[in-house]
Amino acid sequence: MKNDSLKKIANTIRGLSMDAIQKANSGHPGLPMGMADVAAVLFSEYLNFNPKNPQWFDRDRFVLSGGHGSMLLYSLLHLYGYDLSMDDIKEFRQWHSKTPGHPEIKDTPGVETTTGPLGQGIANAVGMAMAESILAGKYNTAEEVVNHFTYSMLGDGDLQEGVSHEACALAGHHKLGKLIAFYDSNAITIDGSTELSFTDNTRMRFEAYHWQVLEINGHNYDEIRLAIKEAKAETNKPTLIITKTIIGFGSPNKQGTHNVHGSPLGKDEIVLTKEALGIPQKDFYVSEEVYQLTHKVASQGSSKEEEWNNKLKAYKAADAAKYEEFTAVMENKLPKIEYPFFEAGTKMATRSASGKVLNAIAPQIPALIGGSADLTPSNNTRAESQTAYSPENRGGNYIHYGIREFGMGAIINGMALHGGVVPYAGTFFVFSDYMRSSIRMAALMGLRVIYVFTHDSIGLGEDGPTHQPVEHLASLRAIPNLTNLRPMDANETSVAWKLALENTKGPSTLILTRQGLETVARDGEKVAYCTEAAKGGYVLTEDKGFDLILIASGSEVEIALHAKRLLNENNRKVRVVSMMSTELFDTQTEAYRNQVLPSNITRRIAIEAASPMSWYKYVGLKGEIVGLERFGASAPIDILYENFGITAENVAAIARKMYVFHHEE
Ligand SMILES: Cc1ncc(C[n+]2csc(CCOP(=O)(O)OP(=O)(O)O)c2C)c(N)n1
């Protein structure tokens, strides 16, 4: 495209961004105005996309890591033919609009990931590029059915955030040559000049990560073009293109300052800016010429997709079975999976059970990609059939993330967003804090990612309070749309994996023990039990005429069962409820919940070696909770449970008091 045409497109993006932000009376004009030139070149000349089918599998991905610059993305999507009208642009930041404050995948066609928390977008992009390389390694033949680039724009803020270090280091290590990032180097953040807090040598940093680094004037079309060409030509390294830009480009009084970062320019300054840029003094103005230019680019999308469809036909003709697998994977469809069932009586940590489940299911699920943040032998996350992903083994299905929990969380989000892979990743439960924001983003986006969190309580013993989670269950249960699964034995672990894999609407955690737990004998059929367990909370065992309910999750179910035996000795009649997942239990019908926790039974004790916060709503005002309201300690497991009172004897003692003080019902 001619440079002159690109300039018209870029200035249109500037105009739309200024106007939408002014109308909403909030938003961030600096980034869209600064990066408009780079965006115009990328979208007009390089990005492969089909706005008629934003989900076309082999499209290039574009990730705006600095989500505050959302008006850049919305302007692009509108101009380049996506289903985003001018009315939508005018509704920027309004209730139920398709143009929310920060880009959200569920609201706007063409948005590849929800961004806003700085640093995570670029890490998502790393995950996307990694997924692309895995699928290319696994499925490409003479027909390269997976062959696309991942582009990202990031700013000073993204680079300052630690998660970008974690993810970009791994991207360089794995030689992700099809990842191309533009660094909007404008030397401005909210507080002012980057001189205040950011004097890293970004070039040297990325070179040290084994990236190719280029540096250009981000307002010079020839330089932008050349840099993208060079980036695409380097297939062995990701590329960072440092684009020197002026924040708020075009605004005579505000460009280059932090005043243009995050507030509307103001009506008068918009007039001056439009004058300076040579665009008409009209609100939300797009010339016919600009629409023609961008729509022409957009119209090429269908033929690009058509070309790919032809490739796919040839692929099918060459190997129908491989084609079947590839299409199922692309559609994120799981095959029918056989899950293992464990015989009662053996003692096994749920982390070990999880490892055994993985050994059984991993060979059955082509899309499954495992990994751990350097705790593979402790998390039991690597199945025997899995091989390590590397530049030499792109088809590998196990990723050694290194000690980079947050990076890992944001990378698996990118993988799930890319599609074609079902990622799971492990670390110690206590370090779920390190990746918490990425878990939150997975929940917000509704991504199927699975966390394998082992060493789930003081039950891990001697490593002490630094490694013993206390508040983590309560804290994760507070995240909407996250399903937490804390199985009580090997069989519940098997069910938990099934639930996590079948949950396509959001992330799931498997919260697993280090210590061995008895595999409990079940009354009735295996299938019936699995159906029960899948309800999140269910009656594990009970005495006829029970008048006390013990509710527990994970390793504490064993304590509940023991307490029941003790109480039975006093002729007390007890029901034990295993609550693997409060979230799943809460979604059951009221009738079912009342059946499990009948309202007339007010003697209730919840037992969980963790903060009691989650349990008040289940035990009611007359109930008790045996939990932990302090940090743990370094000692053998039995000593810890004993000293913190998380024992069957203590539960039984509390129950006995209840019989004395509660009126018999
Ligand atoms: C994790 C996180 N911390 C803080 C913020 C708030 N925030 C939004 S933009 C921004 C400054 C970003 O500076 P830069 O990346 O240089 O963007 P530019 O000023 O160029 O638009 C901050 C601190 C955020 N969005 N995410």
Coordinates of N, CA, C and O in Angstrom, one line a residue, residues 172-272:
G172 N 12.4 -17.1 23.9 CA 13.7 -17.1 23.3 C 14.4 -18.5 23.4 O 14.9 -19.0 22.4
H173 N 14.2 -19.1 24.6 CA 14.8 -20.4 24.8 C 14.3 -21.4 23.8 O 15.0 -22.3 23.3
H174 N 13.0 -21.3 23.5 CA 12.4 -22.3 22.6 C 12.4 -21.8 21.1 O 11.7 -22.4 20.3
K175 N 13.1 -20.7 20.9 CA 13.3 -20.3 19.5 C 12.0 -20.1 18.7 O 11.8 -20.6 17.6
L176 N 11.1 -19.4 19.3 CA 9.8 -19.2 18.7 C 9.8 -18.1 17.6 O 9.5 -17.0 17.8
G177 N 10.3 -18.6 16.5 CA 10.6 -17.6 15.4 C 9.4 -17.0 14.8 O 9.5 -16.0 14.1
K178 N 8.2 -17.5 15.1 CA 7.0 -16.9 14.5 C 6.3 -16.0 15.5 O 5.1 -15.7 15.3
L179 N 7.0 -15.6 16.5 CA 6.5 -14.6 17.4 C 7.2 -13.2 17.1 O 8.4 -13.1 17.1
I180 N 6.4 -12.2 16.9 CA 6.9 -10.9 16.5 C 6.3 -9.8 17.4 O 5.0 -9.7 17.4
A181 N 7.1 -9.2 18.2 CA 6.5 -8.2 19.1 C 7.0 -6.8 18.8 O 8.2 -6.6 18.5
F182 N 6.1 -5.9 18.8 CA 6.4 -4.4 18.7 C 6.4 -3.8 20.0 O 5.4 -3.8 20.7
Y183 N 7.6 -3.2 20.4 CA 7.6 -2.5 21.6 C 7.4 -1.0 21.4 O 8.2 -0.4 20.7
D184 N 6.3 -0.6 21.9 CA 5.9 0.9 21.7 C 6.8 1.7 22.7 O 6.4 2.0 23.8
S185 N 7.9 2.0 22.2 CA 8.9 2.7 23.1 C 8.7 4.2 23.0 O 9.2 4.9 22.1
N186 N 7.8 4.7 23.9 CA 7.5 6.1 23.9 C 8.0 6.9 25.1 O 7.8 8.0 25.3
A187 N 8.7 6.1 26.0 CA 9.4 6.7 27.2 C 8.4 7.4 28.1 O 8.8 8.1 29.0
I188 N 7.1 7.0 28.0 CA 6.1 7.6 28.9 C 5.3 6.5 29.6 O 4.8 5.6 28.9
T189 N 5.0 6.6 30.9 CA 4.0 5.8 31.5 C 3.1 6.8 32.3 O 3.2 8.0 32.1
I190 N 2.3 6.3 33.2 CA 1.3 7.2 33.9 C 2.0 8.3 34.7 O 1.7 9.5 34.6
D191 N 3.0 7.9 35.5 CA 3.6 8.8 36.4 C 4.4 9.9 35.7 O 4.7 11.0 36.2
G192 N 4.8 9.6 34.5 CA 5.6 10.6 33.7 C 6.6 9.9 32.8 O 6.3 8.9 32.2
S193 N 7.9 10.4 32.8 CA 8.9 9.9 32.0 C 9.4 8.5 32.5 O 9.4 8.3 33.7
T194 N 9.8 7.6 31.6 CA 10.3 6.3 32.1 C 11.6 6.5 32.9 O 12.1 5.6 33.6
E195 N 12.2 7.7 32.7 CA 13.4 8.0 33.5 C 13.1 7.9 35.0 O 14.1 7.6 35.8
L196 N 11.9 8.0 35.4 CA 11.5 7.8 36.8 C 11.8 6.4 37.4 O 12.1 6.3 38.6
S197 N 11.7 5.4 36.5 CA 11.7 4.1 37.1 C 12.2 3.0 36.1 O 12.2 1.8 36.5
F198 N 12.5 3.3 34.9 CA 12.7 2.3 33.9 C 13.8 2.7 33.0 O 13.6 3.4 32.0
T199 N 15.0 2.2 33.4 CA 16.2 2.6 32.5 C 16.9 1.3 32.1 O 18.1 1.3 31.8
D200 N 16.1 0.2 32.0 CA 16.7 -1.1 31.5 C 17.2 -0.8 30.1 O 16.7 0.0 29.4
N201 N 18.2 -1.7 29.7 CA 18.5 -1.7 28.3 C 17.7 -2.8 27.7 O 18.1 -4.0 27.7
T202 N 16.6 -2.5 27.1 CA 15.7 -3.5 26.6 C 16.3 -4.3 25.5 O 16.1 -5.5 25.4
R203 N 17.1 -3.6 24.6 CA 17.7 -4.3 23.5 C 18.6 -5.5 24.1 O 18.5 -6.6 23.7
M204 N 19.5 -5.1 25.1 CA 20.4 -6.1 25.6 C 19.6 -7.2 26.3 O 20.0 -8.4 26.3
R205 N 18.5 -6.8 27.0 CA 17.8 -7.8 27.7 C 17.2 -8.8 26.8 O 17.3 -10.0 27.0
F206 N 16.6 -8.4 25.7 CA 16.0 -9.3 24.7 C 17.1 -10.1 24.0 O 16.9 -11.3 23.6
E207 N 18.2 -9.4 23.7 CA 19.3 -10.2 23.0 C 19.7 -11.3 23.9 O 20.1 -12.4 23.5
A208 N 19.8 -11.0 25.2 CA 20.2 -12.0 26.2 C 19.2 -13.2 26.3 O 19.6 -14.3 26.6
Y209 N 18.0 -12.9 25.9 CA 16.9 -14.0 25.9 C 17.0 -14.7 24.6 O 16.1 -15.5 24.3
H210 N 17.9 -14.4 23.7 CA 18.1 -15.0 22.4 C 17.0 -14.6 21.4 O 16.5 -15.3 20.6
W211 N 16.6 -13.3 21.5 CA 15.6 -12.7 20.6 C 16.4 -12.0 19.5 O 17.5 -11.5 19.8
Q212 N 15.9 -11.8 18.3 CA 16.4 -10.8 17.4 C 15.8 -9.5 17.8 O 14.6 -9.4 18.1
V213 N 16.6 -8.4 17.8 CA 16.1 -7.1 18.2 C 16.3 -6.1 17.1 O 17.5 -6.0 16.6
L214 N 15.3 -5.4 16.7 CA 15.4 -4.4 15.6 C 14.9 -3.1 16.2 O 14.2 -3.1 17.2
E215 N 15.4 -2.0 15.7 CA 15.0 -0.7 16.3 C 14.7 0.2 15.1 O 15.5 0.4 14.2
I216 N 13.5 0.8 15.2 CA 13.0 1.7 14.1 C 12.3 2.9 14.6 O 11.9 2.9 15.8
N217 N 12.1 3.8 13.7 CA 11.2 4.9 13.9 C 9.7 4.4 13.7 O 9.4 4.0 12.5
G218 N 8.9 4.4 14.7 CA 7.6 3.8 14.6 C 6.6 4.7 13.8 O 5.4 4.4 13.7
H219 N 7.1 5.8 13.2 CA 6.2 6.6 12.4 C 6.7 6.6 10.9 O 6.3 7.4 10.1
N220 N 7.7 5.7 10.6 CA 8.2 5.7 9.3 C 7.8 4.4 8.6 O 8.3 3.3 9.0
Y221 N 7.0 4.5 7.6 CA 6.4 3.3 7.0 C 7.4 2.4 6.4 O 7.3 1.2 6.5
D222 N 8.4 3.0 5.8 CA 9.4 2.1 5.1 C 10.2 1.3 6.2 O 10.5 0.1 6.0
E223 N 10.5 2.0 7.3 CA 11.2 1.3 8.3 C 10.4 0.2 9.0 O 10.8 -0.9 9.3
I224 N 9.1 0.5 9.1 CA 8.2 -0.5 9.7 C 8.1 -1.8 8.8 O 8.3 -2.9 9.3
R225 N 7.9 -1.5 7.5 CA 7.8 -2.6 6.6 C 9.1 -3.5 6.6 O 9.0 -4.7 6.7
L226 N 10.2 -2.8 6.5 CA 11.5 -3.5 6.5 C 11.6 -4.4 7.7 O 12.1 -5.6 7.7
A227 N 11.3 -3.8 8.9 CA 11.5 -4.5 10.1 C 10.6 -5.8 10.2 O 11.0 -6.9 10.6
I228 N 9.3 -5.6 9.7 CA 8.5 -6.8 9.7 C 9.0 -7.9 8.8 O 9.0 -9.1 9.1
K229 N 9.5 -7.5 7.7 CA 10.1 -8.4 6.7 C 11.3 -9.2 7.4 O 11.4 -10.4 7.3
E230 N 12.1 -8.4 8.0 CA 13.3 -9.0 8.7 C 12.8 -10.0 9.8 O 13.4 -11.0 10.0
A231 N 11.8 -9.5 10.5 CA 11.3 -10.4 11.6 C 10.8 -11.7 11.1 O 11.0 -12.8 11.7
K232 N 10.0 -11.6 10.0 CA 9.5 -12.8 9.4 C 10.5 -13.8 8.9 O 10.4 -15.0 8.9
A233 N 11.6 -13.2 8.4 CA 12.7 -14.0 7.8 C 13.5 -14.7 8.9 O 14.1 -15.7 8.6
E234 N 13.5 -14.2 10.1 CA 14.3 -14.9 11.2 C 13.4 -16.0 11.8 O 12.5 -15.7 12.6
T235 N 13.6 -17.2 11.4 CA 12.7 -18.3 11.8 C 13.2 -19.0 13.1 O 12.5 -19.8 13.7
N236 N 14.4 -18.6 13.5 CA 15.0 -19.3 14.6 C 14.9 -18.5 16.0 O 15.3 -19.0 17.0
K237 N 14.5 -17.3 15.9 CA 14.4 -16.5 17.1 C 13.1 -15.6 17.0 O 12.7 -15.2 15.9
P238 N 12.5 -15.4 18.2 CA 11.4 -14.4 18.2 C 12.1 -13.0 17.9 O 13.3 -12.8 18.1
T239 N 11.2 -12.1 17.5 CA 11.8 -10.8 17.2 C 11.1 -9.7 18.0 O 9.9 -9.7 18.1
L240 N 11.9 -8.8 18.6 CA 11.3 -7.6 19.2 C 11.7 -6.4 18.3 O 12.9 -6.2 18.0
I241 N 10.6 -5.7 17.9 CA 10.9 -4.5 17.1 C 10.7 -3.3 18.0 O 9.5 -3.1 18.4
I242 N 11.7 -2.7 18.3 CA 11.6 -1.5 19.2 C 11.2 -0.4 18.3 O 11.9 0.1 17.4
T243 N 9.9 0.1 18.5 CA 9.4 1.1 17.6 C 9.4 2.4 18.4 O 8.6 2.6 19.4
K244 N 10.3 3.3 18.1 CA 10.4 4.6 18.8 C 9.1 5.4 18.3 O 9.0 5.7 17.1
T245 N 8.3 5.7 19.3 CA 7.1 6.5 18.9 C 6.9 7.7 19.8 O 7.5 7.8 20.9
I246 N 6.0 8.5 19.4 CA 5.6 9.6 20.2 C 4.2 9.3 20.7 O 3.2 9.1 19.9
I247 N 4.0 9.3 22.0 CA 2.7 9.0 22.6 C 1.7 10.1 22.3 O 2.1 11.3 22.2
G248 N 0.5 9.8 21.9 CA -0.5 10.8 21.5 C -0.1 11.6 20.3 O -0.4 12.7 20.1
F249 N 0.6 10.9 19.3 CA 1.1 11.5 18.1 C 0.0 12.4 17.4 O -1.1 11.9 17.1
G250 N 0.4 13.6 17.2 CA -0.5 14.5 16.5 C -1.1 15.6 17.4 O -1.5 16.7 16.9
S251 N -1.1 15.4 18.7 CA -1.7 16.4 19.5 C -0.7 17.5 19.8 O 0.3 17.2 20.5
P252 N -0.9 18.7 19.3 CA 0.1 19.7 19.4 C 0.6 20.0 20.9 O 1.8 20.2 21.1
N253 N -0.4 20.0 21.8 CA 0.0 20.4 23.2 C 0.2 19.2 24.1 O 0.7 19.4 25.2
K254 N -0.2 18.0 23.7 CA -0.1 16.9 24.7 C 0.8 15.8 24.2 O 1.2 15.0 25.1
Q255 N 1.1 15.7 22.9 CA 1.9 14.5 22.5 C 3.2 14.5 23.2 O 3.8 15.6 23.6
G256 N 3.7 13.3 23.4 CA 5.0 13.2 24.1 C 5.0 13.3 25.6 O 6.0 13.3 26.2
T257 N 3.8 13.6 26.1 CA 3.7 13.7 27.6 C 2.7 12.7 28.2 O 1.9 12.1 27.5
H258 N 2.8 12.6 29.5 CA 2.0 11.6 30.2 C 0.5 12.1 30.3 O -0.4 11.3 30.6
N259 N 0.3 13.4 29.9 CA -1.1 13.9 30.0 C -2.0 13.2 28.9 O -3.2 13.3 29.0
V260 N -1.4 12.6 27.9 CA -2.2 12.0 26.9 C -2.3 10.5 27.0 O -3.0 9.9 26.3
H261 N -1.7 10.0 28.1 CA -1.7 8.5 28.3 C -3.1 8.0 28.5 O -3.6 7.1 27.9
G262 N -3.8 8.7 29.5 CA -5.0 8.0 30.0 C -6.2 8.9 30.2 O -7.1 8.6 31.1
S263 N -6.3 10.0 29.6 CA -7.5 10.8 29.7 C -7.9 11.5 28.3 O -7.0 11.7 27.5
P264 N -9.1 11.8 28.2 CA -9.5 12.4 26.9 C -8.7 13.7 26.6 O -8.3 14.4 27.5
L265 N -8.5 13.9 25.3 CA -7.7 15.1 24.9 C -8.4 16.4 25.3 O -7.8 17.4 25.6
G266 N -9.7 16.4 25.3 CA -10.5 17.6 25.5 C -10.9 18.2 24.1 O -10.2 18.0 23.2
K267 N -12.1 18.8 24.1 CA -12.6 19.2 22.8 C -11.7 20.1 22.1 O -11.5 20.0 20.8
D268 N -11.1 21.1 22.8 CA -10.3 22.1 22.1 C -9.1 21.4 21.5 O -8.7 21.7 20.3
E269 N -8.5 20.6 22.3 CA -7.2 19.9 21.8 C -7.5 19.0 20.6 O -6.7 18.8 19.7
I270 N -8.7 18.4 20.6 CA -9.1 17.5 19.5 C -9.2 18.4 18.2 O -8.7 18.0 17.1
V271 N -9.8 19.6 18.3 CA -9.8 20.4 17.1 C -8.4 20.7 16.6 O -8.1 20.6 15.4
L272 N -7.5 21.1 17.5 CA -6.2 21.4 17.1 C -5.4 20.2 16.5 O -4.7 20.3 15.6

